[in-house]
XYZ file of N, CA, C and O in Angstrom:
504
model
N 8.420 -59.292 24.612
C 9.681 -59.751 25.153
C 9.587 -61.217 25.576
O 10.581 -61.942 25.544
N 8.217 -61.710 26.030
C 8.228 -62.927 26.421
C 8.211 -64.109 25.331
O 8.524 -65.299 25.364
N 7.703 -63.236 24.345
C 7.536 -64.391 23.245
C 9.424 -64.361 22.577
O 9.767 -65.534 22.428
N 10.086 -63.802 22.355
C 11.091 -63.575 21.990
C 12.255 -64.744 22.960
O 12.969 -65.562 22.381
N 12.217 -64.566 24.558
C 12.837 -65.067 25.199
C 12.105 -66.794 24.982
O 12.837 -67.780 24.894
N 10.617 -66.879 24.926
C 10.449 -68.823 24.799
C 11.377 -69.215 23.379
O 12.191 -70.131 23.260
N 10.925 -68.115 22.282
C 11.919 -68.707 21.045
C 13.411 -68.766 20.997
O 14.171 -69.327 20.208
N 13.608 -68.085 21.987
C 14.860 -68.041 21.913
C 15.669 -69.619 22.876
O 16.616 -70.357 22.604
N 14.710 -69.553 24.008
C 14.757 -70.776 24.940
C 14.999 -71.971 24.218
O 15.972 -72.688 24.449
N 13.907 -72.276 23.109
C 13.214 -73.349 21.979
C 14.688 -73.816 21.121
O 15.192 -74.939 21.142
N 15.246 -72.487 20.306
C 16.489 -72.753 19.576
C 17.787 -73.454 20.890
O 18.384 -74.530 20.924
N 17.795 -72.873 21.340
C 18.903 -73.485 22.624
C 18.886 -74.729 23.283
O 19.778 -75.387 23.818
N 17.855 -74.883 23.152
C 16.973 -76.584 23.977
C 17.394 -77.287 21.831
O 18.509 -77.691 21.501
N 16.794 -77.250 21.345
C 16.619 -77.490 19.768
C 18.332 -77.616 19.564
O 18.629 -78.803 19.435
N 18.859 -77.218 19.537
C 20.810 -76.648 19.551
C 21.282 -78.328 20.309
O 21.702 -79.329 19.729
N 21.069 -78.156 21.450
C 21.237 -78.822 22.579
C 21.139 -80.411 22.197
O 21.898 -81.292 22.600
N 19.994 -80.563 21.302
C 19.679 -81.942 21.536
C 20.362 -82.349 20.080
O 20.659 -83.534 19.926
N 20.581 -81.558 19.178
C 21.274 -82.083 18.132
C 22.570 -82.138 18.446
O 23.157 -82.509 17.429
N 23.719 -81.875 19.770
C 24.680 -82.468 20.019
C 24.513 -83.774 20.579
O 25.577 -84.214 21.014
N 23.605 -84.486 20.706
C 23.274 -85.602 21.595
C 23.943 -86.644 20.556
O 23.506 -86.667 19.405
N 25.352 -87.801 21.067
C 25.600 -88.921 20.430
C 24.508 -89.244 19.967
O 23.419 -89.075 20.515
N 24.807 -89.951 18.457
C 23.839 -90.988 17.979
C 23.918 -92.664 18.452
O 24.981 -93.226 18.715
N 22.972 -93.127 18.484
C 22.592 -94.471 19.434
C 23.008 -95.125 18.228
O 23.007 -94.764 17.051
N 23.588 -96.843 19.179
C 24.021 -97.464 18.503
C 22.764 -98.149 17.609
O 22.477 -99.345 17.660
N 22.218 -97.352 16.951
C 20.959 -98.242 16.120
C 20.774 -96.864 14.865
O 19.931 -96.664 13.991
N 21.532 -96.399 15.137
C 21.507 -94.997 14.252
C 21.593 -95.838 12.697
O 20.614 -95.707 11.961
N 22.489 -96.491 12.329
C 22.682 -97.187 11.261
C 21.585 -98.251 10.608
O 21.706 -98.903 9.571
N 20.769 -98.229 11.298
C 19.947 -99.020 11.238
C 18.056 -98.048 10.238
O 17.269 -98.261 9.315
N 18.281 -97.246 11.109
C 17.284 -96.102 10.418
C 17.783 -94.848 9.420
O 17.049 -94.015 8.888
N 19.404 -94.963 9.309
C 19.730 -94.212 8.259
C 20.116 -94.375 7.117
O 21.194 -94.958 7.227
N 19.829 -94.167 5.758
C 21.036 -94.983 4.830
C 22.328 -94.585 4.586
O 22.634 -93.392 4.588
N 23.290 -95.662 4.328
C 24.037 -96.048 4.507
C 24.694 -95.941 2.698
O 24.266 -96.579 1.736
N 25.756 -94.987 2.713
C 25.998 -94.598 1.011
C 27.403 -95.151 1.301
O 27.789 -94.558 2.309
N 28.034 -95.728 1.022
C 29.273 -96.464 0.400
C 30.214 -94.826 -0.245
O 29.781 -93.818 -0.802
N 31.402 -95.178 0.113
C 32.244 -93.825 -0.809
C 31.999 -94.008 -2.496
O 31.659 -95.118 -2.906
N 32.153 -93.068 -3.295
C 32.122 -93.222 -4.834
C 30.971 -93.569 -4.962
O 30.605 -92.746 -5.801
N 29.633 -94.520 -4.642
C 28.327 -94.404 -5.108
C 27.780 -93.236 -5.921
O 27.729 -92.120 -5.404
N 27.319 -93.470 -7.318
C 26.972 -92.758 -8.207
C 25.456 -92.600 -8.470
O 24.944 -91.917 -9.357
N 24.722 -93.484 -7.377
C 23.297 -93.318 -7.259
C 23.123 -91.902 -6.303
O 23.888 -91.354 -5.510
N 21.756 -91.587 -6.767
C 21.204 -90.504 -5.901
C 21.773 -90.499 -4.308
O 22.278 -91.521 -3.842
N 21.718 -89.955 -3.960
C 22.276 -89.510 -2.237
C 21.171 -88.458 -1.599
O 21.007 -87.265 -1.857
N 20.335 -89.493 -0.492
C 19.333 -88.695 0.162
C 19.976 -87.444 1.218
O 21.128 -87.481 1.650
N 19.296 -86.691 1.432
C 20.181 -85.702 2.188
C 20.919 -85.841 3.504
O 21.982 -85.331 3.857
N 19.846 -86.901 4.335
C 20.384 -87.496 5.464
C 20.773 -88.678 5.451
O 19.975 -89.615 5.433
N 22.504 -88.881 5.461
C 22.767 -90.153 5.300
C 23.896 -90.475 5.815
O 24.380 -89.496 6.383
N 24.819 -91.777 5.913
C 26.055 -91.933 6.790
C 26.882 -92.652 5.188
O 26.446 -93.544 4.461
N 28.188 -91.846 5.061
C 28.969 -92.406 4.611
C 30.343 -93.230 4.788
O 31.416 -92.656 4.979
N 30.192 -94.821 4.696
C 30.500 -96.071 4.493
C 31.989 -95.753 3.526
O 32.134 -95.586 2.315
N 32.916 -95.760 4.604
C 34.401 -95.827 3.593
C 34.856 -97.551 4.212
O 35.429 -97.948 5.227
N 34.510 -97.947 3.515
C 35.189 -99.835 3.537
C 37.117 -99.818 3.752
O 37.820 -99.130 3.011
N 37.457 -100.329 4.407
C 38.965 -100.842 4.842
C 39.795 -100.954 3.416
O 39.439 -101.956 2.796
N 40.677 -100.285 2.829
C 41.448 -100.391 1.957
C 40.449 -99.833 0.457
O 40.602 -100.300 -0.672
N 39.913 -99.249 0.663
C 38.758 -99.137 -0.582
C 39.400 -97.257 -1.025
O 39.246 -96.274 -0.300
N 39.917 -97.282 -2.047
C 40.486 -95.568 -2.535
C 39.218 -95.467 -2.972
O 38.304 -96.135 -3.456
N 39.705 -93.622 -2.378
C 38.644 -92.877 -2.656
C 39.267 -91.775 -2.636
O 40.230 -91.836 -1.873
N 39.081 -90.265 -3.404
C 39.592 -89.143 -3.938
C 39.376 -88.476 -2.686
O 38.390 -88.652 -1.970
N 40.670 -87.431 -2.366
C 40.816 -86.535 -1.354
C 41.138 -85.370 -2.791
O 41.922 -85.570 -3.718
N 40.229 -84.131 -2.567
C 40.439 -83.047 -3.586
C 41.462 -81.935 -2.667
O 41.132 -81.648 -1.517
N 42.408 -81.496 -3.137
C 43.001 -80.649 -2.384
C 43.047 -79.294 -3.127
O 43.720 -79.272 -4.157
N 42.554 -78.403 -2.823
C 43.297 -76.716 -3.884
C 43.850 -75.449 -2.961
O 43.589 -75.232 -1.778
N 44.368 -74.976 -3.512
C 45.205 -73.928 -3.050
C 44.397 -72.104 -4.342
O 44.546 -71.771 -5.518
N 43.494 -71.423 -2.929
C 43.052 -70.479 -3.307
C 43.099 -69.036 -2.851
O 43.553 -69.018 -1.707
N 42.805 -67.780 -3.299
C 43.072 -67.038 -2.886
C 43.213 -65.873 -3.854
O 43.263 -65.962 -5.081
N 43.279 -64.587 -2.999
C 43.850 -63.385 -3.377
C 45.232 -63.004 -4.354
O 45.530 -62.329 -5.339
N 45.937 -64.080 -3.196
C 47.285 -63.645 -3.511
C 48.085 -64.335 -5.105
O 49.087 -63.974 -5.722
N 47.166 -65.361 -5.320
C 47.567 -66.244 -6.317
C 47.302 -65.706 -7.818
O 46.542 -64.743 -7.914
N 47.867 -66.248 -9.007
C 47.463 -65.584 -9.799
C 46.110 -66.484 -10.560
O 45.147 -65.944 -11.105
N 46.279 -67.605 -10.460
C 45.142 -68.867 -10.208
C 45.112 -69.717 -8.995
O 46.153 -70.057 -8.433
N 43.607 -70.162 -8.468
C 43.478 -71.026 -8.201
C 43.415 -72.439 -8.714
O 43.123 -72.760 -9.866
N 43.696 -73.172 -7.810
C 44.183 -74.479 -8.757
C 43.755 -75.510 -7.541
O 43.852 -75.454 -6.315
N 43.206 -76.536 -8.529
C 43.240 -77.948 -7.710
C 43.671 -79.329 -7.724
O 43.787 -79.579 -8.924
N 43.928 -80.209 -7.169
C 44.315 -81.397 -7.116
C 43.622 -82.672 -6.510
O 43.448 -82.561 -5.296
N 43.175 -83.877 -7.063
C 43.065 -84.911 -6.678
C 43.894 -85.716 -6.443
O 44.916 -85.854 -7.115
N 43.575 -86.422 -5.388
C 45.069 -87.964 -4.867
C 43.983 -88.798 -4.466
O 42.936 -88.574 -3.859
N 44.792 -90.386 -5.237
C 43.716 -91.137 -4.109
C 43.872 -91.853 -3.053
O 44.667 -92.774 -3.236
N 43.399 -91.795 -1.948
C 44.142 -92.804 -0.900
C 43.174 -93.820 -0.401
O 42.130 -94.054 -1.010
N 43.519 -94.441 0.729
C 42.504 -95.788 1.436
C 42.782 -95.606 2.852
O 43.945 -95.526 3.245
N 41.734 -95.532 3.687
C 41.870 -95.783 5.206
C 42.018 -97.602 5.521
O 41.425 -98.507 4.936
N 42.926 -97.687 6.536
C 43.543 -99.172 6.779
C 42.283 -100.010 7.698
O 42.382 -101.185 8.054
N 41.122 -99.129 7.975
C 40.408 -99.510 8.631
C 38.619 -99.524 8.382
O 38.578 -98.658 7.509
N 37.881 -99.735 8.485
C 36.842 -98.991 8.218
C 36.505 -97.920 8.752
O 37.088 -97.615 9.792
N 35.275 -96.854 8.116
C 35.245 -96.017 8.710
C 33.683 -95.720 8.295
O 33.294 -95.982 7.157
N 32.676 -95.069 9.446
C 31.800 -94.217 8.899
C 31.691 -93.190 9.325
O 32.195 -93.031 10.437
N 31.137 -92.240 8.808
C 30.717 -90.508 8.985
C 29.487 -90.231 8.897
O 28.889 -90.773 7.968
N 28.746 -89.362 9.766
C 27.735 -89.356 9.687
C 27.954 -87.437 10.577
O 28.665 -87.103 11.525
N 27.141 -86.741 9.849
C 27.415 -84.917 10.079
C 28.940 -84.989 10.444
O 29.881 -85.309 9.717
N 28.934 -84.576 11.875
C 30.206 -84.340 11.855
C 30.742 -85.580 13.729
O 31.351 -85.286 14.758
N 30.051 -86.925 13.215
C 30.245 -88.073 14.197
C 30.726 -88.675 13.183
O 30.505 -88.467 11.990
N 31.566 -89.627 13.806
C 32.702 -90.760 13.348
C 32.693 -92.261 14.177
O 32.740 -92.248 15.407
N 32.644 -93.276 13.588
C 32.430 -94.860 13.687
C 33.109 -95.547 13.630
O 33.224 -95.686 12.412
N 33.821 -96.257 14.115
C 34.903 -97.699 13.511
C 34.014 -99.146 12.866
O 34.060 -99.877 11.877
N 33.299 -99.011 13.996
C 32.105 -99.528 13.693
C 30.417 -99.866 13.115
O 29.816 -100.940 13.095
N 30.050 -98.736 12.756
C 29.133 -97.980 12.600
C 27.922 -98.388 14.008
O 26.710 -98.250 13.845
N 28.408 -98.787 15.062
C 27.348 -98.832 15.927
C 27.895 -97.857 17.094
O 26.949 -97.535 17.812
N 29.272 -97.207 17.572
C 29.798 -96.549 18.507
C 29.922 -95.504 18.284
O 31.019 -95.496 17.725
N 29.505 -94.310 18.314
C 29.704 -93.082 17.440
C 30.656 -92.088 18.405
O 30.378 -92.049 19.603
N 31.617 -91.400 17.969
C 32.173 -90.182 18.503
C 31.842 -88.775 18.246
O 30.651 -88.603 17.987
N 32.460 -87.889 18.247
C 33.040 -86.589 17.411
C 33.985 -86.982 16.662
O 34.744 -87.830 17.133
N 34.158 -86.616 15.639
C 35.187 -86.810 14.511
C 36.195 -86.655 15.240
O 37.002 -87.582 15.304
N 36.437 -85.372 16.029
C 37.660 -84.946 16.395
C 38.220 -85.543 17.821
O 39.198 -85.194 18.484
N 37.263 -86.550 18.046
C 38.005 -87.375 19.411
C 38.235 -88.777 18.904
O 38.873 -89.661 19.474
N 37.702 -88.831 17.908
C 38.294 -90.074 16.885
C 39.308 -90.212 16.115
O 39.887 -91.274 15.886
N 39.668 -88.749 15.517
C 40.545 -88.431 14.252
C 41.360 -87.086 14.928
O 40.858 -86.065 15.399
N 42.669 -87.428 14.815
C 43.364 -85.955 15.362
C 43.950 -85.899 13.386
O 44.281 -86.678 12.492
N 43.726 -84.169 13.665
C 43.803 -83.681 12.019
C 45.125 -82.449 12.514
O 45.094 -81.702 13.492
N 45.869 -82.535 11.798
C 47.087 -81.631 11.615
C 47.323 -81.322 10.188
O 47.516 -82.019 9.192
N 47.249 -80.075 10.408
C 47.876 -79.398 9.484
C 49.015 -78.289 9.404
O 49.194 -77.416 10.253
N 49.836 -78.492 8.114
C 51.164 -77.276 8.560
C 51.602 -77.609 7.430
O 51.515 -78.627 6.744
N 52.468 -75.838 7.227
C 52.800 -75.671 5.980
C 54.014 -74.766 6.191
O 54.726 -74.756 7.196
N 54.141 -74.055 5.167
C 55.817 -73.301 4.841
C 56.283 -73.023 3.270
O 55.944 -73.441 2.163
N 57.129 -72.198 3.734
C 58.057 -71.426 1.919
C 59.309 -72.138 2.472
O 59.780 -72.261 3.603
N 59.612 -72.496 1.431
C 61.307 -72.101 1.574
C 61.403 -71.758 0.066
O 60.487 -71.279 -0.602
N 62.993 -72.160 -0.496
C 63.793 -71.738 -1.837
C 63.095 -72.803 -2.573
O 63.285 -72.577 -3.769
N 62.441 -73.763 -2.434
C 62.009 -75.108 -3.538
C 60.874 -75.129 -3.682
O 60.339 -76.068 -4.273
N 59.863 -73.631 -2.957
C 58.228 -73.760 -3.191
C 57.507 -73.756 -1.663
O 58.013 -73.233 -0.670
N 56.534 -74.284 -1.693
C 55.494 -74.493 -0.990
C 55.399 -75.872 -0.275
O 54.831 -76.853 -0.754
N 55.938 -75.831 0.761
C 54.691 -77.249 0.997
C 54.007 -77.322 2.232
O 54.458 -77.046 3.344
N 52.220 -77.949 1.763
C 51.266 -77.759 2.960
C 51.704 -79.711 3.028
O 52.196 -80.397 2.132
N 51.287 -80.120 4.428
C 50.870 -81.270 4.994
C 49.690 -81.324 5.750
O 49.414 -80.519 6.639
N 48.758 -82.589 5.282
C 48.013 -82.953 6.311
C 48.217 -84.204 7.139
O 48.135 -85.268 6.525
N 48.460 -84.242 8.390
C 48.244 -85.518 9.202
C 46.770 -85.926 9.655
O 46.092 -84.979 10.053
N 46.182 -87.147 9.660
C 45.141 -88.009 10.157
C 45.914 -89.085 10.982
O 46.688 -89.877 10.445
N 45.676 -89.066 12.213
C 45.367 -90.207 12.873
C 44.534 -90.096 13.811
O 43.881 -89.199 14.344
N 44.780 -91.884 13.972
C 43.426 -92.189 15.008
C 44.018 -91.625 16.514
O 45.197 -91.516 16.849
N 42.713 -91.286 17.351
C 43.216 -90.754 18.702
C 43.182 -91.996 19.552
O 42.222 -92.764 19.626
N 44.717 -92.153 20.400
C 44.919 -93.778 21.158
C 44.273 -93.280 22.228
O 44.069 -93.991 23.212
C-alpha cells in the first residue's frame, strides 16, 4: 500500500509541475516551426503563425447520423502574431498564457429550412 500511495504521490507532484507557465526563455531552448513548414517536425516544438501569413483551418462534419462524413479546408490569417506551444499561447513568444485566457473560442450551430449552419468565433481575451 505504501509503495502504491509514493507512486501515486510522484504522478500528482509530476501532473502538477507540467501545469507550471513556461518562462520567458522557453523559445529560446525549443524549436520554433513556422505554420506550413514541410521539413521534419521534432515532437517537442512551438508553432510560429507570423501576422497575416494563411494557413489552412480543416473543418468536417462526422458521425452516425450522416450518410458521409465529409471535410473542408478554408484559409485564413491571424492579424497578429501568434505562437502555440501544447496547449500555452504567446503574442510574443516570450509571455506565455493558457490558450484559453488568451483566445475566447465560441462555438454554435443550428437547422433551419436552408440547412445547417455551425460557427466558430476566436477572439482575443481584453
Amino acid at each position: 500500500m505504501r509503495k502504491i500511495l509514493t507512486v501515486l504521490f510522484m504522478v500528482v507532484i509530476a501532473g502538477c509541475a507540467s501545469m507550471n507557465t513556461p518562462s520567458s526563455s522557453l523559445i529560446d531552448s525549443v524549436p520554433v516551426v513556422k505554420v506550413g513548414e514541410s521539413k521534419d517536425v521534432p515532437k517537442d516544438h512551438i508553432v510560429f503563425i507570423p501576422a497575416n501569413t494563411e494557413f489552412p483551418i480543416e473543418f468536417s462534419v462526422k458521425g452516425s447520423i450522416f450518410n458521409h462524413d465529409i471535410s473542408s479546408k478554408v484559409m485564413t490569417s491571424f492579424k497578429q502574431d501568434m505562437y502555440l506551444y501544447k496547449y500555452w499561447a504567446s503574442l510574443d513568444g516570450k509571455n506565455w498564457v493558457n490558450s484559453h485566457k488568451l483566445m475566447n473560442v465560441e462555438l454554435s450551430g443550428g437547422f433551419d429550412k436552408s440547412g445547417a449552419k455551425v460557427e466558430v468565433k476566436l477572439n482575443l481575451v481584453e
